[in-house]
Amino acid sequence: MRRAHRVVEWLLLLAILGMPPDVWAQDPIHKASRGLLNVLTGWIEVPKQLHRASRDPSPLRGLGRGLFKGAGLTLVRGGVGLYELVTFPVPHPKGFASPYESMELPDYAWE
């Protein structure tokens, strides 16, 4: 049984490595690293959004808005990052934008 699993694993690996370059996502290494960085640094959205909201004329409303928006964007960025990290060898479907483009998010939290 273990031998059959090993054979399937090798066949899958060979199939992935044997794909022509245009089948890969824009660049699998870029997609995987962007996903990993967004999973690890998505929390940066909270202080970033708090700083942006501090310019609001009402400090209390700005603090609430910044905290809420930062927490939401942290979850979104982490989820999309996890998606990209897991699916890095699979290209985005043709005609569809990457998740970051469709949500109008910069690729990284610090941008």
PDB file of N, CA and C in Angstrom:
ATOM      1  N   MET A   1       0.819  -1.185   0.000  1.00  0.00           N
ATOM      2  CA  MET A   1       0.000   0.000   0.000  1.00  0.00           C
ATOM      3  C   MET A   1       0.871   1.260   0.000  1.00  0.00           C
ATOM      4  N   ARG A   2       1.904   1.258   0.822  1.00  0.00           N
ATOM      5  CA  ARG A   2       2.788   2.418   0.870  1.00  0.00           C
ATOM      6  C   ARG A   2       3.500   2.623  -0.460  1.00  0.00           C
ATOM      7  N   ARG A   3       3.819   1.534  -1.093  1.00  0.00           N
ATOM      8  CA  ARG A   3       4.512   1.627  -2.377  1.00  0.00           C
ATOM      9  C   ARG A   3       3.617   2.298  -3.425  1.00  0.00           C
ATOM     10  N   ALA A   4       2.323   1.989  -3.408  1.00  0.00           N
ATOM     11  CA  ALA A   4       1.383   2.604  -4.341  1.00  0.00           C
ATOM     12  C   ALA A   4       1.282   4.102  -4.085  1.00  0.00           C
ATOM     13  N   HIS A   5       1.255   4.495  -2.819  1.00  0.00           N
ATOM     14  CA  HIS A   5       1.221   5.925  -2.489  1.00  0.00           C
ATOM     15  C   HIS A   5       2.474   6.627  -2.990  1.00  0.00           C
ATOM     16  N   ARG A   6       3.599   5.973  -2.830  1.00  0.00           N
ATOM     17  CA  ARG A   6       4.875   6.557  -3.260  1.00  0.00           C
ATOM     18  C   ARG A   6       4.882   6.755  -4.777  1.00  0.00           C
ATOM     19  N   VAL A   7       4.370   5.775  -5.510  1.00  0.00           N
ATOM     20  CA  VAL A   7       4.307   5.870  -6.972  1.00  0.00           C
ATOM     21  C   VAL A   7       3.398   7.026  -7.388  1.00  0.00           C
ATOM     22  N   VAL A   8       2.248   7.159  -6.734  1.00  0.00           N
ATOM     23  CA  VAL A   8       1.323   8.257  -7.047  1.00  0.00           C
ATOM     24  C   VAL A   8       1.984   9.604  -6.762  1.00  0.00           C
ATOM     25  N   GLU A   9       2.679   9.709  -5.637  1.00  0.00           N
ATOM     26  CA  GLU A   9       3.375  10.956  -5.299  1.00  0.00           C
ATOM     27  C   GLU A   9       4.390  11.329  -6.377  1.00  0.00           C
ATOM     28  N   TRP A  10       5.175  10.354  -6.818  1.00  0.00           N
ATOM     29  CA  TRP A  10       6.179  10.631  -7.849  1.00  0.00           C
ATOM     30  C   TRP A  10       5.536  11.014  -9.178  1.00  0.00           C
ATOM     31  N   LEU A  11       4.449  10.354  -9.526  1.00  0.00           N
ATOM     32  CA  LEU A  11       3.753  10.689 -10.771  1.00  0.00           C
ATOM     33  C   LEU A  11       3.194  12.112 -10.726  1.00  0.00           C
ATOM     34  N   LEU A  12       2.616  12.503  -9.582  1.00  0.00           N
ATOM     35  CA  LEU A  12       2.113  13.867  -9.436  1.00  0.00           C
ATOM     36  C   LEU A  12       3.243  14.883  -9.523  1.00  0.00           C
ATOM     37  N   LEU A  13       4.355  14.592  -8.865  1.00  0.00           N
ATOM     38  CA  LEU A  13       5.502  15.492  -8.913  1.00  0.00           C
ATOM     39  C   LEU A  13       6.025  15.640 -10.336  1.00  0.00           C
ATOM     40  N   LEU A  14       6.140  14.529 -11.045  1.00  0.00           N
ATOM     41  CA  LEU A  14       6.605  14.587 -12.429  1.00  0.00           C
ATOM     42  C   LEU A  14       5.626  15.335 -13.322  1.00  0.00           C
ATOM     43  N   ALA A  15       4.329  15.163 -13.075  1.00  0.00           N
ATOM     44  CA  ALA A  15       3.322  15.879 -13.871  1.00  0.00           C
ATOM     45  C   ALA A  15       3.422  17.382 -13.647  1.00  0.00           C
ATOM     46  N   ILE A  16       3.602  17.791 -12.394  1.00  0.00           N
ATOM     47  CA  ILE A  16       3.721  19.225 -12.089  1.00  0.00           C
ATOM     48  C   ILE A  16       4.994  19.800 -12.691  1.00  0.00           C
ATOM     49  N   LEU A  17       6.099  19.092 -12.516  1.00  0.00           N
ATOM     50  CA  LEU A  17       7.370  19.595 -13.051  1.00  0.00           C
ATOM     51  C   LEU A  17       7.419  19.554 -14.567  1.00  0.00           C
ATOM     52  N   GLY A  18       6.640  18.676 -15.177  1.00  0.00           N
ATOM     53  CA  GLY A  18       6.654  18.555 -16.624  1.00  0.00           C
ATOM     54  C   GLY A  18       5.720  19.504 -17.349  1.00  0.00           C
ATOM     55  N   MET A  19       4.988  20.329 -16.596  1.00  0.00           N
ATOM     56  CA  MET A  19       4.078  21.273 -17.246  1.00  0.00           C
ATOM     57  C   MET A  19       4.868  22.321 -18.018  1.00  0.00           C
ATOM     58  N   PRO A  20       4.355  22.710 -19.173  1.00  0.00           N
ATOM     59  CA  PRO A  20       5.045  23.787 -19.897  1.00  0.00           C
ATOM     60  C   PRO A  20       4.979  25.082 -19.100  1.00  0.00           C
ATOM     61  N   PRO A  21       5.947  25.970 -19.277  1.00  0.00           N
ATOM     62  CA  PRO A  21       6.019  27.197 -18.469  1.00  0.00           C
ATOM     63  C   PRO A  21       4.775  28.074 -18.563  1.00  0.00           C
ATOM     64  N   ASP A  22       4.083  28.100 -19.700  1.00  0.00           N
ATOM     65  CA  ASP A  22       2.929  28.989 -19.802  1.00  0.00           C
ATOM     66  C   ASP A  22       1.726  28.475 -19.026  1.00  0.00           C
ATOM     67  N   VAL A  23       1.777  27.235 -18.534  1.00  0.00           N
ATOM     68  CA  VAL A  23       0.690  26.701 -17.725  1.00  0.00           C
ATOM     69  C   VAL A  23       0.819  27.170 -16.281  1.00  0.00           C
ATOM     70  N   TRP A  24       2.040  27.473 -15.851  1.00  0.00           N
ATOM     71  CA  TRP A  24       2.262  27.917 -14.482  1.00  0.00           C
ATOM     72  C   TRP A  24       1.567  29.249 -14.252  1.00  0.00           C
ATOM     73  N   ALA A  25       1.282  29.522 -12.987  1.00  0.00           N
ATOM     74  CA  ALA A  25       0.772  30.846 -12.614  1.00  0.00           C
ATOM     75  C   ALA A  25       1.823  31.867 -13.021  1.00  0.00           C
ATOM     76  N   GLN A  26       1.486  33.158 -12.947  1.00  0.00           N
ATOM     77  CA  GLN A  26       2.378  34.168 -13.483  1.00  0.00           C
ATOM     78  C   GLN A  26       3.837  33.817 -13.196  1.00  0.00           C
ATOM     79  N   ASP A  27       4.142  33.370 -12.030  1.00  0.00           N
ATOM     80  CA  ASP A  27       5.447  32.859 -11.653  1.00  0.00           C
ATOM     81  C   ASP A  27       5.215  32.134 -10.331  1.00  0.00           C
ATOM     82  N   PRO A  28       5.325  30.822 -10.290  1.00  0.00           N
ATOM     83  CA  PRO A  28       4.959  30.090  -9.080  1.00  0.00           C
ATOM     84  C   PRO A  28       5.767  30.499  -7.852  1.00  0.00           C
ATOM     85  N   ILE A  29       7.039  30.801  -8.043  1.00  0.00           N
ATOM     86  CA  ILE A  29       7.867  31.195  -6.898  1.00  0.00           C
ATOM     87  C   ILE A  29       7.390  32.538  -6.361  1.00  0.00           C
ATOM     88  N   HIS A  30       7.079  33.463  -7.258  1.00  0.00           N
ATOM     89  CA  HIS A  30       6.567  34.775  -6.844  1.00  0.00           C
ATOM     90  C   HIS A  30       5.223  34.610  -6.132  1.00  0.00           C
ATOM     91  N   LYS A  31       4.359  33.762  -6.674  1.00  0.00           N
ATOM     92  CA  LYS A  31       3.036  33.550  -6.091  1.00  0.00           C
ATOM     93  C   LYS A  31       3.160  32.927  -4.698  1.00  0.00           C
ATOM     94  N   ALA A  32       4.036  31.939  -4.548  1.00  0.00           N
ATOM     95  CA  ALA A  32       4.213  31.281  -3.252  1.00  0.00           C
ATOM     96  C   ALA A  32       4.835  32.226  -2.227  1.00  0.00           C
ATOM     97  N   SER A  33       5.846  32.994  -2.646  1.00  0.00           N
ATOM     98  CA  SER A  33       6.487  33.908  -1.691  1.00  0.00           C
ATOM     99  C   SER A  33       5.544  35.032  -1.292  1.00  0.00           C
ATOM    100  N   ARG A  34       4.755  35.547  -2.235  1.00  0.00           N
ATOM    101  CA  ARG A  34       3.779  36.592  -1.908  1.00  0.00           C
ATOM    102  C   ARG A  34       2.744  36.041  -0.944  1.00  0.00           C
ATOM    103  N   GLY A  35       2.290  34.817  -1.176  1.00  0.00           N
ATOM    104  CA  GLY A  35       1.318  34.203  -0.274  1.00  0.00           C
ATOM    105  C   GLY A  35       1.880  34.023   1.123  1.00  0.00           C
ATOM    106  N   LEU A  36       3.111  33.515   1.219  1.00  0.00           N
ATOM    107  CA  LEU A  36       3.739  33.306   2.519  1.00  0.00           C
ATOM    108  C   LEU A  36       3.937  34.628   3.250  1.00  0.00           C
ATOM    109  N   LEU A  37       4.436  35.630   2.545  1.00  0.00           N
ATOM    110  CA  LEU A  37       4.640  36.931   3.181  1.00  0.00           C
ATOM    111  C   LEU A  37       3.328  37.544   3.652  1.00  0.00           C
ATOM    112  N   ASN A  38       2.268  37.375   2.902  1.00  0.00           N
ATOM    113  CA  ASN A  38       0.985  37.932   3.325  1.00  0.00           C
ATOM    114  C   ASN A  38       0.382  37.175   4.493  1.00  0.00           C
ATOM    115  N   VAL A  39       0.630  35.877   4.581  1.00  0.00           N
ATOM    116  CA  VAL A  39       0.169  35.119   5.750  1.00  0.00           C
ATOM    117  C   VAL A  39       0.925  35.596   6.989  1.00  0.00           C
ATOM    118  N   LEU A  40       2.234  35.808   6.843  1.00  0.00           N
ATOM    119  CA  LEU A  40       3.060  36.181   7.993  1.00  0.00           C
ATOM    120  C   LEU A  40       2.958  37.654   8.375  1.00  0.00           C
ATOM    121  N   THR A  41       2.702  38.530   7.420  1.00  0.00           N
ATOM    122  CA  THR A  41       2.735  39.973   7.708  1.00  0.00           C
ATOM    123  C   THR A  41       1.394  40.668   7.505  1.00  0.00           C
ATOM    124  N   GLY A  42       0.329  39.917   7.370  1.00  0.00           N
ATOM    125  CA  GLY A  42      -0.985  40.528   7.192  1.00  0.00           C
ATOM    126  C   GLY A  42      -1.392  41.409   8.356  1.00  0.00           C
ATOM    127  N   TRP A  43      -0.866  41.141   9.553  1.00  0.00           N
ATOM    128  CA  TRP A  43      -1.182  41.922  10.742  1.00  0.00           C
ATOM    129  C   TRP A  43      -0.757  43.381  10.600  1.00  0.00           C
ATOM    130  N   ILE A  44       0.129  43.663   9.663  1.00  0.00           N
ATOM    131  CA  ILE A  44       0.590  45.049   9.460  1.00  0.00           C
ATOM    132  C   ILE A  44      -0.580  45.947   9.058  1.00  0.00           C
ATOM    133  N   GLU A  45      -1.638  45.359   8.535  1.00  0.00           N
ATOM    134  CA  GLU A  45      -2.803  46.148   8.139  1.00  0.00           C
ATOM    135  C   GLU A  45      -3.414  46.906   9.317  1.00  0.00           C
ATOM    136  N   VAL A  46      -3.365  46.351  10.522  1.00  0.00           N
ATOM    137  CA  VAL A  46      -3.986  47.020  11.673  1.00  0.00           C
ATOM    138  C   VAL A  46      -3.290  48.347  11.975  1.00  0.00           C
ATOM    139  N   PRO A  47      -1.973  48.374  12.241  1.00  0.00           N
ATOM    140  CA  PRO A  47      -1.359  49.682  12.498  1.00  0.00           C
ATOM    141  C   PRO A  47      -1.398  50.610  11.279  1.00  0.00           C
ATOM    142  N   LYS A  48      -1.321  50.048  10.085  1.00  0.00           N
ATOM    143  CA  LYS A  48      -1.384  50.870   8.870  1.00  0.00           C
ATOM    144  C   LYS A  48      -2.725  51.583   8.776  1.00  0.00           C
ATOM    145  N   GLN A  49      -3.814  50.846   8.995  1.00  0.00           N
ATOM    146  CA  GLN A  49      -5.140  51.450   8.907  1.00  0.00           C
ATOM    147  C   GLN A  49      -5.417  52.381  10.087  1.00  0.00           C
ATOM    148  N   LEU A  50      -4.869  52.074  11.267  1.00  0.00           N
ATOM    149  CA  LEU A  50      -5.004  52.988  12.403  1.00  0.00           C
ATOM    150  C   LEU A  50      -4.310  54.317  12.107  1.00  0.00           C
ATOM    151  N   HIS A  51      -3.142  54.241  11.508  1.00  0.00           N
ATOM    152  CA  HIS A  51      -2.411  55.461  11.154  1.00  0.00           C
ATOM    153  C   HIS A  51      -3.190  56.281  10.123  1.00  0.00           C
ATOM    154  N   ARG A  52      -3.722  55.600   9.113  1.00  0.00           N
ATOM    155  CA  ARG A  52      -4.494  56.311   8.093  1.00  0.00           C
ATOM    156  C   ARG A  52      -5.758  56.932   8.682  1.00  0.00           C
ATOM    157  N   ALA A  53      -6.404  56.218   9.594  1.00  0.00           N
ATOM    158  CA  ALA A  53      -7.643  56.721  10.194  1.00  0.00           C
ATOM    159  C   ALA A  53      -7.377  57.822  11.218  1.00  0.00           C
ATOM    160  N   SER A  54      -6.143  57.944  11.687  1.00  0.00           N
ATOM    161  CA  SER A  54      -5.832  58.982  12.673  1.00  0.00           C
ATOM    162  C   SER A  54      -5.977  60.383  12.090  1.00  0.00           C
ATOM    163  N   ARG A  55      -6.033  60.473  10.793  1.00  0.00           N
ATOM    164  CA  ARG A  55      -6.208  61.773  10.131  1.00  0.00           C
ATOM    165  C   ARG A  55      -7.665  62.216  10.123  1.00  0.00           C
ATOM    166  N   ASP A  56      -8.555  61.331  10.572  1.00  0.00           N
ATOM    167  CA  ASP A  56      -9.983  61.656  10.625  1.00  0.00           C
ATOM    168  C   ASP A  56     -10.202  62.799  11.622  1.00  0.00           C
ATOM    169  N   PRO A  57     -11.121  63.723  11.336  1.00  0.00           N
ATOM    170  CA  PRO A  57     -11.372  64.831  12.262  1.00  0.00           C
ATOM    171  C   PRO A  57     -11.851  64.365  13.644  1.00  0.00           C
ATOM    172  N   SER A  58     -12.563  63.253  13.713  1.00  0.00           N
ATOM    173  CA  SER A  58     -13.022  62.710  14.989  1.00  0.00           C
ATOM    174  C   SER A  58     -12.108  61.548  15.376  1.00  0.00           C
ATOM    175  N   PRO A  59     -11.228  61.734  16.361  1.00  0.00           N
ATOM    176  CA  PRO A  59     -10.265  60.678  16.710  1.00  0.00           C
ATOM    177  C   PRO A  59     -10.926  59.354  17.114  1.00  0.00           C
ATOM    178  N   LEU A  60     -12.019  59.419  17.846  1.00  0.00           N
ATOM    179  CA  LEU A  60     -12.662  58.187  18.292  1.00  0.00           C
ATOM    180  C   LEU A  60     -13.255  57.416  17.113  1.00  0.00           C
ATOM    181  N   ARG A  61     -13.913  58.126  16.214  1.00  0.00           N
ATOM    182  CA  ARG A  61     -14.478  57.478  15.033  1.00  0.00           C
ATOM    183  C   ARG A  61     -13.354  56.930  14.146  1.00  0.00           C
ATOM    184  N   GLY A  62     -12.277  57.693  14.005  1.00  0.00           N
ATOM    185  CA  GLY A  62     -11.138  57.236  13.211  1.00  0.00           C
ATOM    186  C   GLY A  62     -10.491  55.997  13.796  1.00  0.00           C
ATOM    187  N   LEU A  63     -10.365  55.969  15.125  1.00  0.00           N
ATOM    188  CA  LEU A  63      -9.779  54.805  15.787  1.00  0.00           C
ATOM    189  C   LEU A  63     -10.632  53.568  15.546  1.00  0.00           C
ATOM    190  N   GLY A  64     -11.946  53.714  15.711  1.00  0.00           N
ATOM    191  CA  GLY A  64     -12.847  52.578  15.485  1.00  0.00           C
ATOM    192  C   GLY A  64     -12.814  52.105  14.048  1.00  0.00           C
ATOM    193  N   ARG A  65     -12.863  53.056  13.116  1.00  0.00           N
ATOM    194  CA  ARG A  65     -12.848  52.709  11.694  1.00  0.00           C
ATOM    195  C   ARG A  65     -11.520  52.045  11.319  1.00  0.00           C
ATOM    196  N   GLY A  66     -10.412  52.593  11.805  1.00  0.00           N
ATOM    197  CA  GLY A  66      -9.105  52.027  11.483  1.00  0.00           C
ATOM    198  C   GLY A  66      -8.914  50.640  12.041  1.00  0.00           C
ATOM    199  N   LEU A  67      -9.377  50.447  13.282  1.00  0.00           N
ATOM    200  CA  LEU A  67      -9.252  49.130  13.903  1.00  0.00           C
ATOM    201  C   LEU A  67     -10.106  48.097  13.173  1.00  0.00           C
ATOM    202  N   PHE A  68     -11.336  48.463  12.858  1.00  0.00           N
ATOM    203  CA  PHE A  68     -12.250  47.552  12.162  1.00  0.00           C
ATOM    204  C   PHE A  68     -11.728  47.217  10.763  1.00  0.00           C
ATOM    205  N   LYS A  69     -11.324  48.247  10.018  1.00  0.00           N
ATOM    206  CA  LYS A  69     -10.825  48.020   8.660  1.00  0.00           C
ATOM    207  C   LYS A  69      -9.515  47.227   8.677  1.00  0.00           C
ATOM    208  N   GLY A  70      -8.621  47.542   9.612  1.00  0.00           N
ATOM    209  CA  GLY A  70      -7.348  46.821   9.714  1.00  0.00           C
ATOM    210  C   GLY A  70      -7.542  45.355  10.044  1.00  0.00           C
ATOM    211  N   ALA A  71      -8.463  45.060  10.974  1.00  0.00           N
ATOM    212  CA  ALA A  71      -8.730  43.663  11.335  1.00  0.00           C
ATOM    213  C   ALA A  71      -9.336  42.909  10.155  1.00  0.00           C
ATOM    214  N   GLY A  72     -10.247  43.565   9.444  1.00  0.00           N
ATOM    215  CA  GLY A  72     -10.853  42.924   8.273  1.00  0.00           C
ATOM    216  C   GLY A  72      -9.838  42.657   7.181  1.00  0.00           C
ATOM    217  N   LEU A  73      -8.995  43.639   6.897  1.00  0.00           N
ATOM    218  CA  LEU A  73      -7.984  43.455   5.859  1.00  0.00           C
ATOM    219  C   LEU A  73      -6.931  42.429   6.268  1.00  0.00           C
ATOM    220  N   THR A  74      -6.664  42.315   7.574  1.00  0.00           N
ATOM    221  CA  THR A  74      -5.739  41.280   8.046  1.00  0.00           C
ATOM    222  C   THR A  74      -6.291  39.897   7.719  1.00  0.00           C
ATOM    223  N   LEU A  75      -7.580  39.702   7.981  1.00  0.00           N
ATOM    224  CA  LEU A  75      -8.198  38.402   7.678  1.00  0.00           C
ATOM    225  C   LEU A  75      -8.232  38.137   6.169  1.00  0.00           C
ATOM    226  N   VAL A  76      -8.573  39.159   5.401  1.00  0.00           N
ATOM    227  CA  VAL A  76      -8.624  38.997   3.943  1.00  0.00           C
ATOM    228  C   VAL A  76      -7.236  38.682   3.394  1.00  0.00           C
ATOM    229  N   ARG A  77      -6.249  39.471   3.811  1.00  0.00           N
ATOM    230  CA  ARG A  77      -4.892  39.279   3.299  1.00  0.00           C
ATOM    231  C   ARG A  77      -4.343  37.912   3.703  1.00  0.00           C
ATOM    232  N   GLY A  78      -4.608  37.496   4.926  1.00  0.00           N
ATOM    233  CA  GLY A  78      -4.163  36.174   5.371  1.00  0.00           C
ATOM    234  C   GLY A  78      -4.833  35.053   4.600  1.00  0.00           C
ATOM    235  N   GLY A  79      -6.139  35.204   4.347  1.00  0.00           N
ATOM    236  CA  GLY A  79      -6.867  34.180   3.594  1.00  0.00           C
ATOM    237  C   GLY A  79      -6.404  34.072   2.153  1.00  0.00           C
ATOM    238  N   VAL A  80      -6.223  35.209   1.501  1.00  0.00           N
ATOM    239  CA  VAL A  80      -5.750  35.198   0.110  1.00  0.00           C
ATOM    240  C   VAL A  80      -4.310  34.691   0.063  1.00  0.00           C
ATOM    241  N   GLY A  81      -3.515  35.073   1.057  1.00  0.00           N
ATOM    242  CA  GLY A  81      -2.133  34.575   1.118  1.00  0.00           C
ATOM    243  C   GLY A  81      -2.082  33.070   1.273  1.00  0.00           C
ATOM    244  N   LEU A  82      -2.941  32.543   2.124  1.00  0.00           N
ATOM    245  CA  LEU A  82      -3.003  31.086   2.308  1.00  0.00           C
ATOM    246  C   LEU A  82      -3.449  30.409   1.021  1.00  0.00           C
ATOM    247  N   TYR A  83      -4.449  30.987   0.360  1.00  0.00           N
ATOM    248  CA  TYR A  83      -4.909  30.455  -0.925  1.00  0.00           C
ATOM    249  C   TYR A  83      -3.757  30.419  -1.936  1.00  0.00           C
ATOM    250  N   GLU A  84      -3.012  31.512  -2.026  1.00  0.00           N
ATOM    251  CA  GLU A  84      -1.902  31.551  -2.989  1.00  0.00           C
ATOM    252  C   GLU A  84      -0.789  30.592  -2.604  1.00  0.00           C
ATOM    253  N   LEU A  85      -0.540  30.454  -1.330  1.00  0.00           N
ATOM    254  CA  LEU A  85       0.513  29.549  -0.873  1.00  0.00           C
ATOM    255  C   LEU A  85       0.164  28.102  -1.196  1.00  0.00           C
ATOM    256  N   VAL A  86      -1.087  27.740  -1.025  1.00  0.00           N
ATOM    257  CA  VAL A  86      -1.511  26.354  -1.290  1.00  0.00           C
ATOM    258  C   VAL A  86      -1.605  26.081  -2.788  1.00  0.00           C
ATOM    259  N   THR A  87      -2.027  27.070  -3.570  1.00  0.00           N
ATOM    260  CA  THR A  87      -2.260  26.849  -5.000  1.00  0.00           C
ATOM    261  C   THR A  87      -1.174  27.440  -5.887  1.00  0.00           C
ATOM    262  N   PHE A  88       0.031  27.640  -5.353  1.00  0.00           N
ATOM    263  CA  PHE A  88       1.053  28.327  -6.145  1.00  0.00           C
ATOM    264  C   PHE A  88       1.393  27.657  -7.474  1.00  0.00           C
ATOM    265  N   PRO A  89       1.333  26.322  -7.630  1.00  0.00           N
ATOM    266  CA  PRO A  89       1.664  25.782  -8.951  1.00  0.00           C
ATOM    267  C   PRO A  89       0.515  25.891  -9.959  1.00  0.00           C
ATOM    268  N   VAL A  90      -0.671  26.252  -9.501  1.00  0.00           N
ATOM    269  CA  VAL A  90      -1.840  26.314 -10.377  1.00  0.00           C
ATOM    270  C   VAL A  90      -2.026  27.752 -10.865  1.00  0.00           C
ATOM    271  N   PRO A  91      -2.123  27.961 -12.164  1.00  0.00           N
ATOM    272  CA  PRO A  91      -2.288  29.332 -12.663  1.00  0.00           C
ATOM    273  C   PRO A  91      -3.675  29.885 -12.355  1.00  0.00           C
ATOM    274  N   HIS A  92      -3.756  31.211 -12.299  1.00  0.00           N
ATOM    275  CA  HIS A  92      -5.065  31.847 -12.185  1.00  0.00           C
ATOM    276  C   HIS A  92      -5.812  31.557 -13.478  1.00  0.00           C
ATOM    277  N   PRO A  93      -7.108  31.337 -13.425  1.00  0.00           N
ATOM    278  CA  PRO A  93      -7.862  31.079 -14.658  1.00  0.00           C
ATOM    279  C   PRO A  93      -7.736  32.253 -15.634  1.00  0.00           C
ATOM    280  N   LYS A  94      -7.653  31.942 -16.905  1.00  0.00           N
ATOM    281  CA  LYS A  94      -7.533  32.992 -17.920  1.00  0.00           C
ATOM    282  C   LYS A  94      -8.782  33.860 -17.892  1.00  0.00           C
ATOM    283  N   GLY A  95      -8.577  35.154 -18.023  1.00  0.00           N
ATOM    284  CA  GLY A  95      -9.691  36.092 -18.008  1.00  0.00           C
ATOM    285  C   GLY A  95     -10.066  36.567 -16.615  1.00  0.00           C
ATOM    286  N   PHE A  96      -9.476  35.963 -15.572  1.00  0.00           N
ATOM    287  CA  PHE A  96      -9.749  36.385 -14.205  1.00  0.00           C
ATOM    288  C   PHE A  96      -8.510  37.065 -13.646  1.00  0.00           C
ATOM    289  N   ALA A  97      -8.719  38.108 -12.890  1.00  0.00           N
ATOM    290  CA  ALA A  97      -7.602  38.807 -12.260  1.00  0.00           C
ATOM    291  C   ALA A  97      -7.138  38.005 -11.045  1.00  0.00           C
ATOM    292  N   SER A  98      -5.934  38.300 -10.578  1.00  0.00           N
ATOM    293  CA  SER A  98      -5.487  37.674  -9.340  1.00  0.00           C
ATOM    294  C   SER A  98      -6.377  38.180  -8.213  1.00  0.00           C
ATOM    295  N   PRO A  99      -6.429  37.465  -7.086  1.00  0.00           N
ATOM    296  CA  PRO A  99      -7.286  37.920  -5.989  1.00  0.00           C
ATOM    297  C   PRO A  99      -6.954  39.336  -5.525  1.00  0.00           C
ATOM    298  N   TYR A 100      -5.689  39.719  -5.587  1.00  0.00           N
ATOM    299  CA  TYR A 100      -5.302  41.055  -5.135  1.00  0.00           C
ATOM    300  C   TYR A 100      -5.838  42.120  -6.089  1.00  0.00           C
ATOM    301  N   GLU A 101      -5.759  41.841  -7.385  1.00  0.00           N
ATOM    302  CA  GLU A 101      -6.259  42.800  -8.373  1.00  0.00           C
ATOM    303  C   GLU A 101      -7.764  42.955  -8.274  1.00  0.00           C
ATOM    304  N   SER A 102      -8.478  41.834  -8.097  1.00  0.00           N
ATOM    305  CA  SER A 102      -9.935  41.909  -8.066  1.00  0.00           C
ATOM    306  C   SER A 102     -10.434  42.635  -6.819  1.00  0.00           C
ATOM    307  N   MET A 103      -9.668  42.615  -5.729  1.00  0.00           N
ATOM    308  CA  MET A 103     -10.069  43.322  -4.512  1.00  0.00           C
ATOM    309  C   MET A 103      -9.411  44.691  -4.397  1.00  0.00           C
ATOM    310  N   GLU A 104      -8.613  45.052  -5.370  1.00  0.00           N
ATOM    311  CA  GLU A 104      -7.887  46.315  -5.393  1.00  0.00           C
ATOM    312  C   GLU A 104      -7.004  46.478  -4.148  1.00  0.00           C
ATOM    313  N   LEU A 105      -6.327  45.395  -3.779  1.00  0.00           N
ATOM    314  CA  LEU A 105      -5.360  45.401  -2.678  1.00  0.00           C
ATOM    315  C   LEU A 105      -3.964  45.431  -3.271  1.00  0.00           C
ATOM    316  N   PRO A 106      -3.047  46.151  -2.645  1.00  0.00           N
ATOM    317  CA  PRO A 106      -1.659  46.015  -3.093  1.00  0.00           C
ATOM    318  C   PRO A 106      -1.164  44.588  -2.786  1.00  0.00           C
ATOM    319  N   ASP A 107      -0.129  44.169  -3.473  1.00  0.00           N
ATOM    320  CA  ASP A 107       0.380  42.810  -3.280  1.00  0.00           C
ATOM    321  C   ASP A 107       0.824  42.542  -1.849  1.00  0.00           C
ATOM    322  N   TYR A 108       1.349  43.538  -1.169  1.00  0.00           N
ATOM    323  CA  TYR A 108       1.881  43.377   0.179  1.00  0.00           C
ATOM    324  C   TYR A 108       1.275  44.419   1.106  1.00  0.00           C
ATOM    325  N   ALA A 109       1.233  44.117   2.397  1.00  0.00           N
ATOM    326  CA  ALA A 109       0.593  44.999   3.384  1.00  0.00           C
ATOM    327  C   ALA A 109       1.329  46.335   3.517  1.00  0.00           C
ATOM    328  N   TRP A 110       2.600  46.368   3.294  1.00  0.00           N
ATOM    329  CA  TRP A 110       3.363  47.590   3.533  1.00  0.00           C
ATOM    330  C   TRP A 110       3.352  48.544   2.338  1.00  0.00           C
ATOM    331  N   GLU A 111       2.673  48.173   1.271  1.00  0.00           N
ATOM    332  CA  GLU A 111       2.628  49.048   0.091  1.00  0.00           C
ATOM    333  C   GLU A 111       1.521  50.065   0.232  1.00  0.00           C
TER     334      GLU A 111
END
